[in-house]
Amino acid sequence: GAMFWKFDLHTSSHLDTLLEKEDLSLPELLDEEDVLQECKVVNRKLLDFLLQPSHLQAMVAWVTQEPPASGEERLRYKYPSVACEILTSDVPQINDALGADESLLNRLYGFLQSGDSLNPLLASFFSKVMGILISRKTDQLVSFLRKKEDFVDLLLRHIGTSAIMDLLLRLLTCVERPQLRQDVFNWLNEEKIVQRLIEQIHPSKDDNQHSNASQSLCDIIRLSREQMIQGQDGPEPDQLLATLEKQETIEQLLSNMFEGELCQSVIVSGIQVLLTLLEPRRPRSDSVAMNNFFSSVDGQLELLAHGALDNAISSMGALHALRPRLARFHQLLLEPPKLEPLQMTWGNLAPPLGNTRLHVVKLLASALSTNAAALTQELLVLDVPNTLLDLFFHYVFNNFLHAQVEVCVSAMLSSGPPPDSSSETPNPNPILKHLLQHCRLVERILTSWEENDHVQSGGGPRKGYMGHLTRVANAVVQNTEQGPNAEQLGQLLKELPEDQQRRWEAFVSGPLAETNKKNTVDLVRPHLLPRSLARS
């Protein structure tokens, strides 16, 4: 790149003339529009000027110190902003100069020590400069930070500032060499970063601390698992992930969530961590675009089967810790936190479902889909599936909720025998009996469908859950035709009252078939594949 610019005289000539000036000041130079561009193409004269120790110090001071309050707001941050752009322009000479100079690094680091609350804009400048140094001068930065006794304390004190959360993430993601990355993870683990992030998800902290600590923990889980899948972990397993997956770690998180008066932000932030722990592990590549769907589906299923065992082991701690708390979570669905009634176009919604309950639904749905026998047993005793269906039909317009419950019910209908059942002839699956007999699934599908027809024929609005209800009905049909539960489902349908059996058969061959025909466009959705396609 540099050669090319040597001949492009007209842009640099103005800057070069300026750089000839004896008494040129840094602000004067930074007022020039093309200074950043010239920096990136490595204009030697310009770099010599910028790399003078006093100028580097001035730029570091700008990005870390509160600008004087005088003058216009827009101008206050002008030089800090340009200084940040230059320091993060990823020019090797600038990276080298910063990385090699401990006094400059100390000045930068001083920003973290500067007080109780950080200026969010300066924090973002600081985090960007540190980020590029972590990527480009990894050894120097890691050894510099490890010598700082208060580094992890300060990270945690300011985790509520998003830029500081980003800095932690950069430390976890920008260290390329496996051995050094492992050292960093081990160091952070010795500093008990996981346990201390969990301390932030506590009613005594504020919402930003809750959500940023939660986000950091979720990032640690996903990153570590991804690296394991790609086989990038070195000789020893990832310490941070191991700490996070421990039962006692998760018990601590749960105890924070239910301590004292319920704090919705703590519950939601905690659930996000639990959901990430329970996420099925799979390589990233499985978000295959639809056009690849047909070719890759067998490969995917095989992958998932291999992954199932790892999954069961890696979420063991979470499942054990969750089990005694399930009743408490279920209670939250039955007696929601106090919320103001919601004014909807069609009237008042009191109480609305609310974000907390939506998260609880996600968590319980996720726990059900792990298909771990002890957990499933407990969820059925609590009657969780029934509560989920009650909410599904009650909150007619909450599509986030409908999607969760639909996926959950479909997973239950196709759930294989519990991983711990050994016999060749599997015992009846208790989930199915619960759904069909106790939750009256067929009857509820028929009744709701008829109610909707009735409302619509009178000119009223279509119920918001009809699309999802269609898919639940299709799941019943498909699982009766094929899959691990076909025989048992067929048997359960035969045990329904005769008139209900007749209504179901008429419904499947009539309204459901017609709706599916109308929705043919939707059939690219994997879980609605017609059987002929699913087999091919």
PDB file of C-alpha atoms in Angstrom, residues 69-287:
ATOM      1  CA  ALA A  69     -16.065  21.104  30.878  1.00  0.00           C
ATOM      2  CA  SER A  70     -15.742  24.416  29.052  1.00  0.00           C
ATOM      3  CA  GLY A  71     -16.849  24.968  25.491  1.00  0.00           C
ATOM      4  CA  GLU A  72     -19.278  23.081  23.276  1.00  0.00           C
ATOM      5  CA  GLU A  73     -20.118  19.475  24.090  1.00  0.00           C
ATOM      6  CA  ARG A  74     -19.402  18.380  20.523  1.00  0.00           C
ATOM      7  CA  LEU A  75     -15.892  19.837  20.682  1.00  0.00           C
ATOM      8  CA  ARG A  76     -15.109  18.453  24.122  1.00  0.00           C
ATOM      9  CA  TYR A  77     -14.579  14.985  22.733  1.00  0.00           C
ATOM     10  CA  LYS A  78     -13.130  15.971  19.388  1.00  0.00           C
ATOM     11  CA  TYR A  79      -9.458  15.313  20.217  1.00  0.00           C
ATOM     12  CA  PRO A  80     -10.127  12.268  22.416  1.00  0.00           C
ATOM     13  CA  SER A  81     -12.068  10.790  19.528  1.00  0.00           C
ATOM     14  CA  VAL A  82      -9.367  11.455  16.883  1.00  0.00           C
ATOM     15  CA  ALA A  83      -6.647  10.301  19.296  1.00  0.00           C
ATOM     16  CA  CYS A  84      -8.547   7.034  19.797  1.00  0.00           C
ATOM     17  CA  GLU A  85      -8.830   6.557  16.008  1.00  0.00           C
ATOM     18  CA  ILE A  86      -5.087   7.039  15.601  1.00  0.00           C
ATOM     19  CA  LEU A  87      -4.117   4.795  18.506  1.00  0.00           C
ATOM     20  CA  THR A  88      -6.376   2.032  17.158  1.00  0.00           C
ATOM     21  CA  SER A  89      -5.548   2.513  13.464  1.00  0.00           C
ATOM     22  CA  ASP A  90      -3.602  -0.775  13.664  1.00  0.00           C
ATOM     23  CA  VAL A  91      -0.373   0.701  12.336  1.00  0.00           C
ATOM     24  CA  PRO A  92       2.436  -1.617  13.498  1.00  0.00           C
ATOM     25  CA  GLN A  93       4.741   1.255  14.508  1.00  0.00           C
ATOM     26  CA  ILE A  94       2.047   2.699  16.805  1.00  0.00           C
ATOM     27  CA  ASN A  95       1.197  -0.714  18.305  1.00  0.00           C
ATOM     28  CA  ASP A  96       4.903  -1.324  18.947  1.00  0.00           C
ATOM     29  CA  ALA A  97       5.431   2.069  20.565  1.00  0.00           C
ATOM     30  CA  LEU A  98       2.489   1.595  22.938  1.00  0.00           C
ATOM     31  CA  GLY A  99       3.171  -2.039  23.739  1.00  0.00           C
ATOM     32  CA  ALA A 100       6.822  -1.432  24.568  1.00  0.00           C
ATOM     33  CA  ASP A 101       6.360   1.555  26.863  1.00  0.00           C
ATOM     34  CA  GLU A 102       5.330   0.569  30.366  1.00  0.00           C
ATOM     35  CA  SER A 103       4.766   4.188  31.424  1.00  0.00           C
ATOM     36  CA  LEU A 104       2.223   4.652  28.611  1.00  0.00           C
ATOM     37  CA  LEU A 105       0.528   1.374  29.532  1.00  0.00           C
ATOM     38  CA  ASN A 106       0.367   2.544  33.149  1.00  0.00           C
ATOM     39  CA  ARG A 107      -1.244   5.787  32.041  1.00  0.00           C
ATOM     40  CA  LEU A 108      -3.808   3.850  30.052  1.00  0.00           C
ATOM     41  CA  TYR A 109      -4.432   1.461  32.898  1.00  0.00           C
ATOM     42  CA  GLY A 110      -4.885   4.389  35.269  1.00  0.00           C
ATOM     43  CA  PHE A 111      -8.236   4.979  33.616  1.00  0.00           C
ATOM     44  CA  LEU A 112      -9.674   1.897  35.318  1.00  0.00           C
ATOM     45  CA  GLN A 113      -8.469   3.160  38.679  1.00  0.00           C
ATOM     46  CA  SER A 114      -9.935   6.610  38.198  1.00  0.00           C
ATOM     47  CA  GLY A 115     -12.977   6.349  40.422  1.00  0.00           C
ATOM     48  CA  ASP A 116     -16.373   4.949  41.106  1.00  0.00           C
ATOM     49  CA  SER A 117     -18.142   5.444  37.824  1.00  0.00           C
ATOM     50  CA  LEU A 118     -16.481   5.597  34.436  1.00  0.00           C
ATOM     51  CA  ASN A 119     -17.392   7.976  31.644  1.00  0.00           C
ATOM     52  CA  PRO A 120     -18.981   5.578  29.096  1.00  0.00           C
ATOM     53  CA  LEU A 121     -17.500   7.361  26.058  1.00  0.00           C
ATOM     54  CA  LEU A 122     -13.963   7.410  27.459  1.00  0.00           C
ATOM     55  CA  ALA A 123     -14.489   3.807  28.581  1.00  0.00           C
ATOM     56  CA  SER A 124     -15.178   2.866  24.974  1.00  0.00           C
ATOM     57  CA  PHE A 125     -11.992   4.667  23.801  1.00  0.00           C
ATOM     58  CA  PHE A 126      -9.985   2.956  26.540  1.00  0.00           C
ATOM     59  CA  SER A 127     -11.433  -0.460  25.729  1.00  0.00           C
ATOM     60  CA  LYS A 128     -10.697  -0.085  22.002  1.00  0.00           C
ATOM     61  CA  VAL A 129      -7.071   0.879  22.604  1.00  0.00           C
ATOM     62  CA  MET A 130      -6.592  -1.983  25.075  1.00  0.00           C
ATOM     63  CA  GLY A 131      -8.352  -4.305  22.633  1.00  0.00           C
ATOM     64  CA  ILE A 132      -5.981  -3.643  19.763  1.00  0.00           C
ATOM     65  CA  LEU A 133      -2.995  -4.054  22.070  1.00  0.00           C
ATOM     66  CA  ILE A 134      -4.347  -7.356  23.386  1.00  0.00           C
ATOM     67  CA  SER A 135      -4.686  -8.554  19.770  1.00  0.00           C
ATOM     68  CA  ARG A 136      -1.380  -7.241  18.460  1.00  0.00           C
ATOM     69  CA  LYS A 137       0.962  -7.122  21.468  1.00  0.00           C
ATOM     70  CA  THR A 138      -0.500 -10.069  23.299  1.00  0.00           C
ATOM     71  CA  ASP A 139       2.540 -11.186  25.303  1.00  0.00           C
ATOM     72  CA  GLN A 140       3.351  -7.691  26.573  1.00  0.00           C
ATOM     73  CA  LEU A 141      -0.253  -6.933  27.504  1.00  0.00           C
ATOM     74  CA  VAL A 142      -0.988 -10.213  29.217  1.00  0.00           C
ATOM     75  CA  SER A 143       2.148 -10.031  31.334  1.00  0.00           C
ATOM     76  CA  PHE A 144       1.454  -6.343  32.093  1.00  0.00           C
ATOM     77  CA  LEU A 145      -2.110  -7.082  33.252  1.00  0.00           C
ATOM     78  CA  ARG A 146      -1.149 -10.143  35.254  1.00  0.00           C
ATOM     79  CA  LYS A 147       1.180  -7.994  37.330  1.00  0.00           C
ATOM     80  CA  LYS A 148      -1.698  -5.703  38.271  1.00  0.00           C
ATOM     81  CA  GLU A 149      -3.076  -7.029  41.525  1.00  0.00           C
ATOM     82  CA  ASP A 150      -6.286  -5.029  41.189  1.00  0.00           C
ATOM     83  CA  PHE A 151      -7.067  -5.794  37.532  1.00  0.00           C
ATOM     84  CA  VAL A 152      -9.824  -8.374  38.028  1.00  0.00           C
ATOM     85  CA  ASP A 153     -11.308  -6.364  40.927  1.00  0.00           C
ATOM     86  CA  LEU A 154     -11.536  -3.308  38.689  1.00  0.00           C
ATOM     87  CA  LEU A 155     -13.006  -5.256  35.770  1.00  0.00           C
ATOM     88  CA  LEU A 156     -15.728  -6.490  38.076  1.00  0.00           C
ATOM     89  CA  ARG A 157     -16.307  -3.163  39.757  1.00  0.00           C
ATOM     90  CA  HIS A 158     -16.993  -1.655  36.338  1.00  0.00           C
ATOM     91  CA  ILE A 159     -18.676  -4.616  34.638  1.00  0.00           C
ATOM     92  CA  GLY A 160     -21.873  -2.550  34.475  1.00  0.00           C
ATOM     93  CA  THR A 161     -20.104  -0.345  31.894  1.00  0.00           C
ATOM     94  CA  SER A 162     -20.517  -2.153  28.585  1.00  0.00           C
ATOM     95  CA  ALA A 163     -17.087  -1.177  27.263  1.00  0.00           C
ATOM     96  CA  ILE A 164     -15.438  -2.882  30.249  1.00  0.00           C
ATOM     97  CA  MET A 165     -17.460  -6.012  29.614  1.00  0.00           C
ATOM     98  CA  ASP A 166     -16.125  -5.831  26.021  1.00  0.00           C
ATOM     99  CA  LEU A 167     -12.588  -5.620  27.373  1.00  0.00           C
ATOM    100  CA  LEU A 168     -13.070  -8.871  29.290  1.00  0.00           C
ATOM    101  CA  LEU A 169     -14.438 -10.464  26.130  1.00  0.00           C
ATOM    102  CA  ARG A 170     -11.406  -9.286  24.149  1.00  0.00           C
ATOM    103  CA  LEU A 171      -9.117 -10.905  26.687  1.00  0.00           C
ATOM    104  CA  LEU A 172     -10.985 -14.153  26.148  1.00  0.00           C
ATOM    105  CA  THR A 173     -11.181 -13.996  22.355  1.00  0.00           C
ATOM    106  CA  CYS A 174      -8.163 -12.087  21.065  1.00  0.00           C
ATOM    107  CA  VAL A 175      -5.388 -14.288  22.412  1.00  0.00           C
ATOM    108  CA  GLU A 176      -4.499 -16.397  19.386  1.00  0.00           C
ATOM    109  CA  ARG A 177      -1.843 -18.855  20.586  1.00  0.00           C
ATOM    110  CA  PRO A 178      -3.469 -21.848  22.324  1.00  0.00           C
ATOM    111  CA  GLN A 179      -0.910 -22.114  25.120  1.00  0.00           C
ATOM    112  CA  LEU A 180      -1.095 -18.434  26.007  1.00  0.00           C
ATOM    113  CA  ARG A 181      -4.873 -18.471  25.770  1.00  0.00           C
ATOM    114  CA  GLN A 182      -4.903 -21.351  28.196  1.00  0.00           C
ATOM    115  CA  ASP A 183      -2.649 -19.386  30.550  1.00  0.00           C
ATOM    116  CA  VAL A 184      -5.057 -16.459  30.405  1.00  0.00           C
ATOM    117  CA  PHE A 185      -8.060 -18.686  31.129  1.00  0.00           C
ATOM    118  CA  ASN A 186      -6.234 -20.360  34.010  1.00  0.00           C
ATOM    119  CA  TRP A 187      -5.174 -17.011  35.441  1.00  0.00           C
ATOM    120  CA  LEU A 188      -8.739 -15.654  35.281  1.00  0.00           C
ATOM    121  CA  ASN A 189      -9.972 -18.864  36.825  1.00  0.00           C
ATOM    122  CA  GLU A 190      -7.505 -18.584  39.705  1.00  0.00           C
ATOM    123  CA  GLU A 191      -8.792 -15.029  40.169  1.00  0.00           C
ATOM    124  CA  LYS A 192     -12.240 -16.632  40.540  1.00  0.00           C
ATOM    125  CA  ILE A 193     -13.722 -14.535  37.761  1.00  0.00           C
ATOM    126  CA  VAL A 194     -16.683 -16.895  37.251  1.00  0.00           C
ATOM    127  CA  GLN A 195     -17.678 -16.870  40.919  1.00  0.00           C
ATOM    128  CA  ARG A 196     -17.275 -13.105  41.044  1.00  0.00           C
ATOM    129  CA  LEU A 197     -19.349 -12.530  37.921  1.00  0.00           C
ATOM    130  CA  ILE A 198     -22.058 -14.594  39.600  1.00  0.00           C
ATOM    131  CA  GLU A 199     -21.804 -12.312  42.654  1.00  0.00           C
ATOM    132  CA  GLN A 200     -22.808  -9.444  40.341  1.00  0.00           C
ATOM    133  CA  ILE A 201     -26.098 -11.173  39.500  1.00  0.00           C
ATOM    134  CA  HIS A 202     -27.569 -10.321  42.847  1.00  0.00           C
ATOM    135  CA  PRO A 203     -30.426  -8.080  44.039  1.00  0.00           C
ATOM    136  CA  SER A 204     -27.905  -5.740  45.734  1.00  0.00           C
ATOM    137  CA  LYS A 205     -26.392  -4.788  42.332  1.00  0.00           C
ATOM    138  CA  ASP A 206     -27.984  -2.744  39.551  1.00  0.00           C
ATOM    139  CA  ASP A 207     -29.583  -3.898  36.287  1.00  0.00           C
ATOM    140  CA  ASN A 208     -26.520  -3.082  34.139  1.00  0.00           C
ATOM    141  CA  GLN A 209     -24.329  -5.171  36.394  1.00  0.00           C
ATOM    142  CA  HIS A 210     -26.841  -8.027  36.236  1.00  0.00           C
ATOM    143  CA  SER A 211     -27.135  -8.065  32.481  1.00  0.00           C
ATOM    144  CA  ASN A 212     -23.450  -7.470  31.651  1.00  0.00           C
ATOM    145  CA  ALA A 213     -22.249 -10.110  34.116  1.00  0.00           C
ATOM    146  CA  SER A 214     -24.797 -12.507  32.659  1.00  0.00           C
ATOM    147  CA  GLN A 215     -23.689 -11.687  29.110  1.00  0.00           C
ATOM    148  CA  SER A 216     -20.029 -12.268  30.089  1.00  0.00           C
ATOM    149  CA  LEU A 217     -20.816 -15.677  31.574  1.00  0.00           C
ATOM    150  CA  CYS A 218     -22.810 -16.674  28.478  1.00  0.00           C
ATOM    151  CA  ASP A 219     -19.879 -15.597  26.290  1.00  0.00           C
ATOM    152  CA  ILE A 220     -17.458 -17.681  28.351  1.00  0.00           C
ATOM    153  CA  ILE A 221     -19.683 -20.770  27.984  1.00  0.00           C
ATOM    154  CA  ARG A 222     -20.194 -20.394  24.237  1.00  0.00           C
ATOM    155  CA  LEU A 223     -16.581 -19.538  23.453  1.00  0.00           C
ATOM    156  CA  SER A 224     -15.177 -22.378  25.502  1.00  0.00           C
ATOM    157  CA  ARG A 225     -17.560 -24.937  24.070  1.00  0.00           C
ATOM    158  CA  GLU A 226     -16.919 -23.750  20.544  1.00  0.00           C
ATOM    159  CA  GLN A 227     -13.194 -24.141  21.038  1.00  0.00           C
ATOM    160  CA  MET A 228     -13.715 -27.635  22.389  1.00  0.00           C
ATOM    161  CA  ILE A 229     -15.778 -28.583  19.358  1.00  0.00           C
ATOM    162  CA  GLN A 230     -13.103 -27.245  17.038  1.00  0.00           C
ATOM    163  CA  GLY A 231     -10.634 -29.329  19.019  1.00  0.00           C
ATOM    164  CA  GLN A 232      -8.647 -26.248  19.925  1.00  0.00           C
ATOM    165  CA  ASP A 233      -8.262 -26.978  23.570  1.00  0.00           C
ATOM    166  CA  GLY A 234      -4.709 -27.787  24.462  1.00  0.00           C
ATOM    167  CA  PRO A 235      -3.501 -30.519  26.767  1.00  0.00           C
ATOM    168  CA  GLU A 236      -5.887 -29.672  29.605  1.00  0.00           C
ATOM    169  CA  PRO A 237      -9.615 -28.909  29.649  1.00  0.00           C
ATOM    170  CA  ASP A 238     -10.836 -25.343  29.843  1.00  0.00           C
ATOM    171  CA  GLN A 239     -10.774 -24.286  33.489  1.00  0.00           C
ATOM    172  CA  LEU A 240     -13.312 -21.458  33.243  1.00  0.00           C
ATOM    173  CA  LEU A 241     -15.909 -23.687  31.638  1.00  0.00           C
ATOM    174  CA  ALA A 242     -15.249 -26.445  34.149  1.00  0.00           C
ATOM    175  CA  THR A 243     -15.879 -23.971  36.986  1.00  0.00           C
ATOM    176  CA  LEU A 244     -19.061 -22.736  35.345  1.00  0.00           C
ATOM    177  CA  GLU A 245     -20.466 -26.210  34.790  1.00  0.00           C
ATOM    178  CA  LYS A 246     -19.954 -27.240  38.435  1.00  0.00           C
ATOM    179  CA  GLN A 247     -23.078 -27.896  40.416  1.00  0.00           C
ATOM    180  CA  GLU A 248     -21.997 -25.653  43.312  1.00  0.00           C
ATOM    181  CA  THR A 249     -21.390 -22.709  40.959  1.00  0.00           C
ATOM    182  CA  ILE A 250     -24.911 -22.999  39.585  1.00  0.00           C
ATOM    183  CA  GLU A 251     -26.373 -23.471  43.048  1.00  0.00           C
ATOM    184  CA  GLN A 252     -24.800 -20.152  44.019  1.00  0.00           C
ATOM    185  CA  LEU A 253     -26.385 -18.471  40.992  1.00  0.00           C
ATOM    186  CA  LEU A 254     -29.783 -19.948  41.841  1.00  0.00           C
ATOM    187  CA  SER A 255     -29.512 -18.893  45.439  1.00  0.00           C
ATOM    188  CA  ASN A 256     -28.790 -15.296  44.327  1.00  0.00           C
ATOM    189  CA  MET A 257     -31.844 -15.410  42.067  1.00  0.00           C
ATOM    190  CA  PHE A 258     -34.205 -16.290  44.887  1.00  0.00           C
ATOM    191  CA  GLU A 259     -32.626 -14.303  47.683  1.00  0.00           C
ATOM    192  CA  GLY A 260     -34.897 -11.868  49.518  1.00  0.00           C
ATOM    193  CA  GLU A 261     -37.508 -10.025  47.540  1.00  0.00           C
ATOM    194  CA  LEU A 262     -37.624 -11.167  43.937  1.00  0.00           C
ATOM    195  CA  CYS A 263     -35.723  -8.931  41.558  1.00  0.00           C
ATOM    196  CA  GLN A 264     -36.861  -9.462  37.977  1.00  0.00           C
ATOM    197  CA  SER A 265     -33.609  -8.323  36.437  1.00  0.00           C
ATOM    198  CA  VAL A 266     -31.671 -10.872  38.525  1.00  0.00           C
ATOM    199  CA  ILE A 267     -34.073 -13.657  37.559  1.00  0.00           C
ATOM    200  CA  VAL A 268     -33.914 -12.862  33.843  1.00  0.00           C
ATOM    201  CA  SER A 269     -30.114 -12.462  33.875  1.00  0.00           C
ATOM    202  CA  GLY A 270     -29.693 -15.701  35.810  1.00  0.00           C
ATOM    203  CA  ILE A 271     -31.999 -17.605  33.480  1.00  0.00           C
ATOM    204  CA  GLN A 272     -29.975 -16.435  30.489  1.00  0.00           C
ATOM    205  CA  VAL A 273     -26.899 -18.104  31.974  1.00  0.00           C
ATOM    206  CA  LEU A 274     -28.845 -21.299  32.739  1.00  0.00           C
ATOM    207  CA  LEU A 275     -30.262 -21.416  29.209  1.00  0.00           C
ATOM    208  CA  THR A 276     -26.777 -21.078  27.750  1.00  0.00           C
ATOM    209  CA  LEU A 277     -25.533 -23.906  29.980  1.00  0.00           C
ATOM    210  CA  LEU A 278     -28.409 -26.115  28.818  1.00  0.00           C
ATOM    211  CA  GLU A 279     -28.018 -25.202  25.128  1.00  0.00           C
ATOM    212  CA  PRO A 280     -27.342 -28.254  23.021  1.00  0.00           C
ATOM    213  CA  ARG A 281     -23.709 -28.147  21.959  1.00  0.00           C
ATOM    214  CA  ARG A 282     -23.257 -28.246  18.278  1.00  0.00           C
ATOM    215  CA  PRO A 283     -20.778 -26.913  15.800  1.00  0.00           C
ATOM    216  CA  ARG A 284     -21.669 -23.542  14.403  1.00  0.00           C
ATOM    217  CA  SER A 285     -22.039 -24.856  10.886  1.00  0.00           C
ATOM    218  CA  ASP A 286     -25.441 -26.303  11.632  1.00  0.00           C
ATOM    219  CA  SER A 287     -27.248 -23.083  10.873  1.00  0.00           C
TER     220      SER A 287
END
